[in-house]
Short mmCIF file of C-alpha atoms in Angstrom, two decimals:
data_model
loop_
_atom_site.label_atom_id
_atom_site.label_comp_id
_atom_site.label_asym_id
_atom_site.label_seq_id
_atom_site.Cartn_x
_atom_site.Cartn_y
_atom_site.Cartn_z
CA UNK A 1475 -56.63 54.20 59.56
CA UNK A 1476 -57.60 57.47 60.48
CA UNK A 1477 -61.62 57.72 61.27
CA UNK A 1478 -62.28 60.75 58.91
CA UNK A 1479 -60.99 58.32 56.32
CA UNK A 1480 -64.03 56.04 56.96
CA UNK A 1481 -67.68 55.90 55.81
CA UNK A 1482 -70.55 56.66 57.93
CA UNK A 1483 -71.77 53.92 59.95
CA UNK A 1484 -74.21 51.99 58.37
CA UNK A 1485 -77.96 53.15 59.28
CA UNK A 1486 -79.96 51.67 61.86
CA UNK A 1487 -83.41 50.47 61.01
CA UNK A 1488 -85.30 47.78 59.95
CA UNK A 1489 -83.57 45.28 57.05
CA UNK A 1490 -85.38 45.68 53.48
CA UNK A 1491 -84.89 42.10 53.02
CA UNK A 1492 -85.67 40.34 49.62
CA UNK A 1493 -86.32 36.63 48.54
CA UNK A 1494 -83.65 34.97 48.81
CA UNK A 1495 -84.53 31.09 48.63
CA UNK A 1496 -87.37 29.74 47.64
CA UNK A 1497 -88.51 26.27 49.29
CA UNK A 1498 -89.93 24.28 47.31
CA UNK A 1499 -92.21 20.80 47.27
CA UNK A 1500 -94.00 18.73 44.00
CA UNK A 1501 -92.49 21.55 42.13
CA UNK A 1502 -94.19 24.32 44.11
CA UNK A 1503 -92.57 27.28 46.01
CA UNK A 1504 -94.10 26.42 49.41
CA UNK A 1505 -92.03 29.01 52.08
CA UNK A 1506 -89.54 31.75 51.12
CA UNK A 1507 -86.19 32.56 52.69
CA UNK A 1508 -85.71 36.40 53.04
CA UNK A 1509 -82.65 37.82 53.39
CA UNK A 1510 -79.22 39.69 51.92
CA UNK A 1511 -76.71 38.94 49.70
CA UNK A 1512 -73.55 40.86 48.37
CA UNK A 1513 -70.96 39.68 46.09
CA UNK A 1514 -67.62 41.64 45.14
CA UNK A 1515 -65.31 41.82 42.58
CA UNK A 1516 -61.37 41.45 43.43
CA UNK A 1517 -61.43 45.43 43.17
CA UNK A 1518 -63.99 45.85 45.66
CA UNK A 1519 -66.72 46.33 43.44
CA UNK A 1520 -70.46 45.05 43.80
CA UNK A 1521 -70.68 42.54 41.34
CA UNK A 1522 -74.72 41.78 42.46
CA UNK A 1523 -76.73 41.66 45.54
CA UNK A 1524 -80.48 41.18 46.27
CA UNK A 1525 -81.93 43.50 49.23
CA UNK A 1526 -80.01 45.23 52.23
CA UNK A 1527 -76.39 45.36 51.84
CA UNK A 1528 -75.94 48.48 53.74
CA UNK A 1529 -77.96 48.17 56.71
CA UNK A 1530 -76.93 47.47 59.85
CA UNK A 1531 -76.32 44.21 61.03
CA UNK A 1532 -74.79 41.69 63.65
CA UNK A 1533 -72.04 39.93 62.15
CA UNK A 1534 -72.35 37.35 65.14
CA UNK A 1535 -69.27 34.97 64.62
CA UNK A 1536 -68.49 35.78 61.29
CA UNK A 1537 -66.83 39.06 63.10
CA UNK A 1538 -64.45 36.45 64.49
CA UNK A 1539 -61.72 37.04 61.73
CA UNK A 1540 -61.40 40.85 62.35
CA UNK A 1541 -61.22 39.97 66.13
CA UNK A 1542 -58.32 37.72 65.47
CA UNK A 1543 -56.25 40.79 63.63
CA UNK A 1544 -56.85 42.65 66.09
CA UNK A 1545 -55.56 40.41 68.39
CA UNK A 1546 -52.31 39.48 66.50
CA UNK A 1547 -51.53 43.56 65.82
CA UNK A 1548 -51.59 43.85 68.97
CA UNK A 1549 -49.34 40.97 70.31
CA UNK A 1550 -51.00 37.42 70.56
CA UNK A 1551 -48.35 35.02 69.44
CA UNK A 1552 -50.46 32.19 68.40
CA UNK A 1553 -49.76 30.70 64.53
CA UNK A 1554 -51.78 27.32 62.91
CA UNK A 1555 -54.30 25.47 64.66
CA UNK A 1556 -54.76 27.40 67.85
CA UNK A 1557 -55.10 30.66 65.89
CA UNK A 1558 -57.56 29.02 64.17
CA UNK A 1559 -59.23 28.14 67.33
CA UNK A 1560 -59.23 31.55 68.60
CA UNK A 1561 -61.62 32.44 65.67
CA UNK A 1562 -63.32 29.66 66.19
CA UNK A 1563 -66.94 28.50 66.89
CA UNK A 1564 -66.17 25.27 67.49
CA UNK A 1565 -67.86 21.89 67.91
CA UNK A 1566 -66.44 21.07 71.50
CA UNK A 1567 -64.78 17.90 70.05
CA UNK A 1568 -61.38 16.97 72.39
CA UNK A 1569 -59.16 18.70 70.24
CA UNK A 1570 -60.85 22.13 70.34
CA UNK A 1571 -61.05 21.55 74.16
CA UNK A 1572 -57.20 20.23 74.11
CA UNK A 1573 -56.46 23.43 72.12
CA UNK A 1574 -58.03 25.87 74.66
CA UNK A 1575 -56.01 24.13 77.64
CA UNK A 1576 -53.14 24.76 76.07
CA UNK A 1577 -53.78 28.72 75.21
CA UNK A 1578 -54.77 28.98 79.01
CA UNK A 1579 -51.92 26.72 80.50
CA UNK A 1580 -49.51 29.22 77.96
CA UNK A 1581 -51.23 32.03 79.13
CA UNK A 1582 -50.71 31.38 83.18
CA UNK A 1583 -54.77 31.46 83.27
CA UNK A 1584 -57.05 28.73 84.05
CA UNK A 1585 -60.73 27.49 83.05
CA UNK A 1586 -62.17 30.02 85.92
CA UNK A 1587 -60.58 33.01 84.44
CA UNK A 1588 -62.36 32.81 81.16
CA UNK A 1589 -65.68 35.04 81.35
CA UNK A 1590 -67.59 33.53 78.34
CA UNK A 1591 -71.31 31.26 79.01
CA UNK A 1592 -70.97 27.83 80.32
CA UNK A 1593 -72.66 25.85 77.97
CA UNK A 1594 -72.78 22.55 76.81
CA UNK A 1595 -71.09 21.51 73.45
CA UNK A 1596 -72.38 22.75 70.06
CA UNK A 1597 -72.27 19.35 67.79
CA UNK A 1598 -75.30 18.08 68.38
CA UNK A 1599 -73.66 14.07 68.60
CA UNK A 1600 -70.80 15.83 71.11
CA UNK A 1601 -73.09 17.07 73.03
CA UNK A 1602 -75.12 13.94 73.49
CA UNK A 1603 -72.35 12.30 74.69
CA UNK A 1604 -71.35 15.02 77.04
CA UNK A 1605 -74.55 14.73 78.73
CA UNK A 1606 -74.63 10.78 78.65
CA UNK A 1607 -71.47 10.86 81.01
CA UNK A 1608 -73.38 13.25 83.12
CA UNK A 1609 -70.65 16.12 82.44
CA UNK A 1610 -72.07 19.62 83.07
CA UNK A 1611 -71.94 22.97 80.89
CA UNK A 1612 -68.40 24.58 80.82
CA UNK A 1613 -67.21 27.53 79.79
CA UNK A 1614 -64.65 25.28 78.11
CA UNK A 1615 -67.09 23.75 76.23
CA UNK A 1616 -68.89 26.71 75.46
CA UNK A 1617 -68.19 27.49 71.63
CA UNK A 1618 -66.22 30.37 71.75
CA UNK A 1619 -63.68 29.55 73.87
CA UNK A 1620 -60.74 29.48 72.30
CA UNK A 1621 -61.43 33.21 71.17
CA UNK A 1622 -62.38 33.88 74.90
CA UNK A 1623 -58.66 31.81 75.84
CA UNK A 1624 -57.21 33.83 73.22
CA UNK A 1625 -57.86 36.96 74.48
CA UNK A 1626 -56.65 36.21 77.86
CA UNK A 1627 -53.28 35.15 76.65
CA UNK A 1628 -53.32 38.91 74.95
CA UNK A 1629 -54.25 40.53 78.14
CA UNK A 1630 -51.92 38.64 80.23
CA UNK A 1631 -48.87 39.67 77.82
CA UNK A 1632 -49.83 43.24 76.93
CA UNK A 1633 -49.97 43.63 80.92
CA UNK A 1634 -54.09 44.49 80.50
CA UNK A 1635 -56.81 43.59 83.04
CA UNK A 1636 -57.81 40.49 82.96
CA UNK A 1637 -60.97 40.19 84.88
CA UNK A 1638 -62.56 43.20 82.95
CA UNK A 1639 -61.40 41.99 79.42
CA UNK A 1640 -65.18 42.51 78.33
CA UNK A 1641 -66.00 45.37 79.05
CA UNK A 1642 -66.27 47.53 75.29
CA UNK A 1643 -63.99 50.19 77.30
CA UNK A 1644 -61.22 47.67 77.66
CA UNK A 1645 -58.00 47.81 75.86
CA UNK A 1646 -58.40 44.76 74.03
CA UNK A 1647 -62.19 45.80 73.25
CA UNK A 1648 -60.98 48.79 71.97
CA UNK A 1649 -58.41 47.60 69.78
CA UNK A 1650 -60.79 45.19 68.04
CA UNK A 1651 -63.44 47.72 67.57
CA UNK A 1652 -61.20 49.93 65.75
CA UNK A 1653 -59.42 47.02 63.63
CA UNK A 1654 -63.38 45.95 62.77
CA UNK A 1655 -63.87 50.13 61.60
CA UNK A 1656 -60.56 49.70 59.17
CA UNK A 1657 -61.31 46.68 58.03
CA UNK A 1658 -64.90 47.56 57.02
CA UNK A 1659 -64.35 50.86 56.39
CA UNK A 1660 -66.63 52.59 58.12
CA UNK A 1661 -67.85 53.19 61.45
CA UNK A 1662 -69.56 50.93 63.75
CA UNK A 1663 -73.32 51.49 64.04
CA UNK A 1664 -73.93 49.91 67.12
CA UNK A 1665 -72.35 47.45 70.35
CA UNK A 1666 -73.92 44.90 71.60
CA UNK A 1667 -73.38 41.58 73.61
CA UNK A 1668 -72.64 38.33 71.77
CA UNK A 1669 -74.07 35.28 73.13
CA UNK A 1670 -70.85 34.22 74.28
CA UNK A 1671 -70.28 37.59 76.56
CA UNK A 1672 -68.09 39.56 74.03
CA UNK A 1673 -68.88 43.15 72.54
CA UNK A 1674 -70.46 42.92 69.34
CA UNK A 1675 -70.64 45.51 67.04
CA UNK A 1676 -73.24 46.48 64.05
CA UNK A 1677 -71.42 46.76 60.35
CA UNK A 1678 -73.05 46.40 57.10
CA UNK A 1679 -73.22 43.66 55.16
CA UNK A 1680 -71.18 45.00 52.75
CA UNK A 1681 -68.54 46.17 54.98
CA UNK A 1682 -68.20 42.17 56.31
CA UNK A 1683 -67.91 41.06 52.88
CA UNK A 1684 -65.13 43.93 52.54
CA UNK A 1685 -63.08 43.04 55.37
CA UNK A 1686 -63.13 39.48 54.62
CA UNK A 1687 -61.70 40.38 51.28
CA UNK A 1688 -58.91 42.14 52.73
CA UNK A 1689 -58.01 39.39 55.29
CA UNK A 1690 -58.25 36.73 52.64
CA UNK A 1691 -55.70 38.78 49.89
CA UNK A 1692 -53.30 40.11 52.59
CA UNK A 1693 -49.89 40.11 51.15
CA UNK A 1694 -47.71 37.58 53.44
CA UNK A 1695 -45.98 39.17 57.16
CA UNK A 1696 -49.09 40.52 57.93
CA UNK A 1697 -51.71 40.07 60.46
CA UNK A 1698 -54.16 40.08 58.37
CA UNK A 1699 -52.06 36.99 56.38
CA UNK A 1700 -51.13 35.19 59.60
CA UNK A 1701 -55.31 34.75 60.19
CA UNK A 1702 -56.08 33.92 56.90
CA UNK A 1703 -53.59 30.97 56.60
CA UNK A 1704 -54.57 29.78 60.50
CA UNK A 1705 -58.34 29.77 59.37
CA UNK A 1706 -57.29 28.08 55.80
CA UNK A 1707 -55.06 25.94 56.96
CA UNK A 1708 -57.03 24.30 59.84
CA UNK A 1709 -60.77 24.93 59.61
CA UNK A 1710 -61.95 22.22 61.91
CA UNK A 1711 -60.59 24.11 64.19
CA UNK A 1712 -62.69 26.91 63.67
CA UNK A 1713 -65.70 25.13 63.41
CA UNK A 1714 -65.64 20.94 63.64
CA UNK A 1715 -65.72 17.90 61.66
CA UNK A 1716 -68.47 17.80 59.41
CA UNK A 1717 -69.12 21.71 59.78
CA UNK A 1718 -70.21 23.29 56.00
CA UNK A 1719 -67.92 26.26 56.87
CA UNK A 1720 -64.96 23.76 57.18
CA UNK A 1721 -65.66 21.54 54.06
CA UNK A 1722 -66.43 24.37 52.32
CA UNK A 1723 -62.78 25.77 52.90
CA UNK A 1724 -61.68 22.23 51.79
CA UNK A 1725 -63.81 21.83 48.11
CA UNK A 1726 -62.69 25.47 47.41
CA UNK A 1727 -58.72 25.82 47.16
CA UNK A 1728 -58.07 29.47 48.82
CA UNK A 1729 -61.23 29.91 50.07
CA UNK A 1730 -61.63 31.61 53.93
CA UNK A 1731 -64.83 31.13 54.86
CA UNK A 1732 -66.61 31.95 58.75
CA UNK A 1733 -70.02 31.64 59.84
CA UNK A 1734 -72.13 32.98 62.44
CA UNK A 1735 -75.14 32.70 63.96
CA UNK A 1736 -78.52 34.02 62.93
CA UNK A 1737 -77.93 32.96 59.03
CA UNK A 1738 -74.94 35.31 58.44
CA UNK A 1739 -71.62 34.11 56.10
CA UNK A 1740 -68.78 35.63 55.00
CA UNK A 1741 -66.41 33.93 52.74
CA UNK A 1742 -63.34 34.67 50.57
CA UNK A 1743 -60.73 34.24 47.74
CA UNK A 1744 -57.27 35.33 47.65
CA UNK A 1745 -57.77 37.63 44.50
CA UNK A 1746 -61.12 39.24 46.84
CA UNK A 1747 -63.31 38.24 45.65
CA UNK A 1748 -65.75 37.84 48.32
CA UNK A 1749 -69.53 37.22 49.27
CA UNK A 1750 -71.11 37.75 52.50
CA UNK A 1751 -74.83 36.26 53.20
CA UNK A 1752 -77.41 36.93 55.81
CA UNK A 1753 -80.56 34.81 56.20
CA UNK A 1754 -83.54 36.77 57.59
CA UNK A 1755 -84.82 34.24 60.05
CA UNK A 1756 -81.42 32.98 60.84
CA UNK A 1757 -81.83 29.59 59.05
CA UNK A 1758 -79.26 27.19 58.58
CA UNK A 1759 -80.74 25.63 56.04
CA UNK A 1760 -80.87 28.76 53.71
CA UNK A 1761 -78.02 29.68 54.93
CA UNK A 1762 -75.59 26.86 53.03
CA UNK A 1763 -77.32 26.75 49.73
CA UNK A 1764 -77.47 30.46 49.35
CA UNK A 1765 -73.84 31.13 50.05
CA UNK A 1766 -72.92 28.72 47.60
CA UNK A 1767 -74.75 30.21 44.74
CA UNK A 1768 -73.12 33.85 45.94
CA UNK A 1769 -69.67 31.75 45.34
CA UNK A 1770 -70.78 30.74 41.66
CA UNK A 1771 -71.75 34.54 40.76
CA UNK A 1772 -68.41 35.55 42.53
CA UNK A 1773 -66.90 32.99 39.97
CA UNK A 1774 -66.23 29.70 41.93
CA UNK A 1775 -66.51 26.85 39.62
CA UNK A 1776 -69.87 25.42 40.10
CA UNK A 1777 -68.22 21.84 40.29
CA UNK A 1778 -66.81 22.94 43.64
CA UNK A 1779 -70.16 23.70 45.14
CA UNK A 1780 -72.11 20.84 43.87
CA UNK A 1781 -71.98 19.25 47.84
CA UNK A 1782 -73.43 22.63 49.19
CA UNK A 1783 -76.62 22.87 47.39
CA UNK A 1784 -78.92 22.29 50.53
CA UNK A 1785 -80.86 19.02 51.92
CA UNK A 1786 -83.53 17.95 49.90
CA UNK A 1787 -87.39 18.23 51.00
CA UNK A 1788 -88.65 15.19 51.65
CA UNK A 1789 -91.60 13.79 51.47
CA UNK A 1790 -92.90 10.20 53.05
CA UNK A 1791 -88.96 9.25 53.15
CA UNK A 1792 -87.88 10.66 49.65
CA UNK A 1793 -86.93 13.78 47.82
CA UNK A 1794 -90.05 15.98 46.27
CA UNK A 1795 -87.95 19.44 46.83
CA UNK A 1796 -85.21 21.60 47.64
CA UNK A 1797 -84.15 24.83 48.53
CA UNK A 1798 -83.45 27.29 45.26
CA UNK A 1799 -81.43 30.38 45.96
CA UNK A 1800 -82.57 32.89 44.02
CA UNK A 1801 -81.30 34.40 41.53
CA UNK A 1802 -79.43 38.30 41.52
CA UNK A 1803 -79.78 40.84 39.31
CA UNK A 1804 -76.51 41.95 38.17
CA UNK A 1805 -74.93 44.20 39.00
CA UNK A 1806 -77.27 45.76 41.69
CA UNK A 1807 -76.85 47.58 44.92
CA UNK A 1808 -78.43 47.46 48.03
CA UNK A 1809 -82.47 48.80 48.67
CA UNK A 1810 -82.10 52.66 48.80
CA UNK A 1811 -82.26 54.27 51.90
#
């Protein structure tokens, strides 16, 4: 796509988040969730949304998706599970390690070629046992690996630098930036560092929810096709067992869904319908509940959901509350500028 066929970036200040959740106890709202919220319509159209839509904003993993077009446009071979992987944000079970060795030992690369954070493994029970056998943090381990793997395996085959492949001027960096632009259409607003080491770059909320849309409808031979059956198809391997964004994928037939951190979620249909979510304070637990009601206004049968409704508040070892998204106007757009 040609950039004077894209929108402006998105602007650059701070969020005019609204309500979004309301917390609740003995039938009292006792904290608030703040936050953004944009559902489409298979055309593309805003169906609702409650404050910033427009903004800029961090996609975090969520961008994960568009970096795996990118990546198969521009060569990577990978198909099922480990393409699933390299979008991943996984749990650091065995098999998402076991996955990553593979995409290294294919690539010709090894563990000390990849450039992303040691860390230690994101499941929390993982994790624990990790440190019980008195392992240390890896950058195998480290949740993004298998994009980080991925990559490699694209720079090693497109004959690209491999020790640089971070740096925004790379190649590869390049080539995702501008898949991210067509995909959202519109510019990026800003570039960043991800926690794991790669570029980031600033879209709108709405622009997340687009390109998700367009990834999850993508008519079959296409990149964008080839991602959205990998992520479909296997989403423990984009996230782990037990992970909402993976049984979400599983209640909802069709349904792409990625998360990322700082509250963000993007998730959807093959007709495009699609939703994207971003939780002000970057809370989990808003997080889940919220997109799920964005997924009933987007038309998801209600049925479907009824797992993803939030943990109760407790109180002295029993339910007295919950989390309530709240409710849209519809349709709206996004706070003016």
């Amino acid at each position: 796509m040609r950039s004077s066929l894209l929108a402006d970036a998105p602007a650059i200040r701070e969020p005019r988040h609204a309500p979004v959740a309301h917390v609740t106890r003995g039938g009292l709202i006792e904290g608030i969730h703040y936050g953004s919220v944009v559902v489409l319509d298979g055309d593309g159209g805003v169906r609702s949304g409650i404050g910033d839509i427009e903004v800029a904003c961090y996609p975090r993993s969520a961008l994960k998706p568009l970096q795996a077009v990118a990546m198969v446009r521009a060569g990577l071979p990978l198909d099922g599970a480990l393409l699933s992987l390299a979008m991943g944000s996984h749990s650091g079970e065995e098999h998402h390690l076991a996955g990553t060795r593979t995409i290294l030992e294919t690539a010709g690369v090894t563990e000390d070629d990849l450039r992303n954070v040691p860390d230690l493994p994101y499941a929390p029970a993982v994790r624990d046992a990790w440190v019980r056998e008195g392992r240390r943090p890896s950058r195998l381990a480290q949740n993004c690996s298998g994009k980080h793997a991925a990559m490699l395996y694209l720079c090693k085959l497109a004959g690209w630098p491999l020790s640089t492949y971070l740096d925004p001027a790379h190649p590869l960096q390049r080539a995702i930036a501008e898949v991210v632009e067509e995909l959202t259409g519109q510019h990026i607003a800003n570039v960043t560092v991800d926690g794991c080491g790669a570029p980031l770059f600033a879209v709108s909320l709405h622009g997340l929810a687009r390109a998700a849309a367009r990834i999850a409808g993508a008519a079959p031979g296409t990149a964008e096709r080839r991602v959205a059956d990998a992520l479909r198809g296997h989403p423990e391997m984009a996230s782990g067992t037990g992970r909402d964004a993976a049984e979400l994928m599983r209640a909802v037939p069709g349904l792409l869904v990625k998360d990322g951190f700082e509250g963000v979620q993007v998730a959807a249909l093959p007709d495009r319908r699609a939703v994207a979510v971003k939780i002000a304070d970057g809370a989990d637990r808003a997080r889940v509940p919220v997109a799920a009601a964005a997924l009933a206004r987007a038309g998801v049968d209600p049925r479907l959901l009824a797992g993803f409704a939030g943990e109760p508040i407790t109180g002295g070892g029993r339910p007295v509350g919950s989390i309530r998204p709240v409710a849209a106007p519809d349709p709206t757009a996004s706070a003016p500028a």
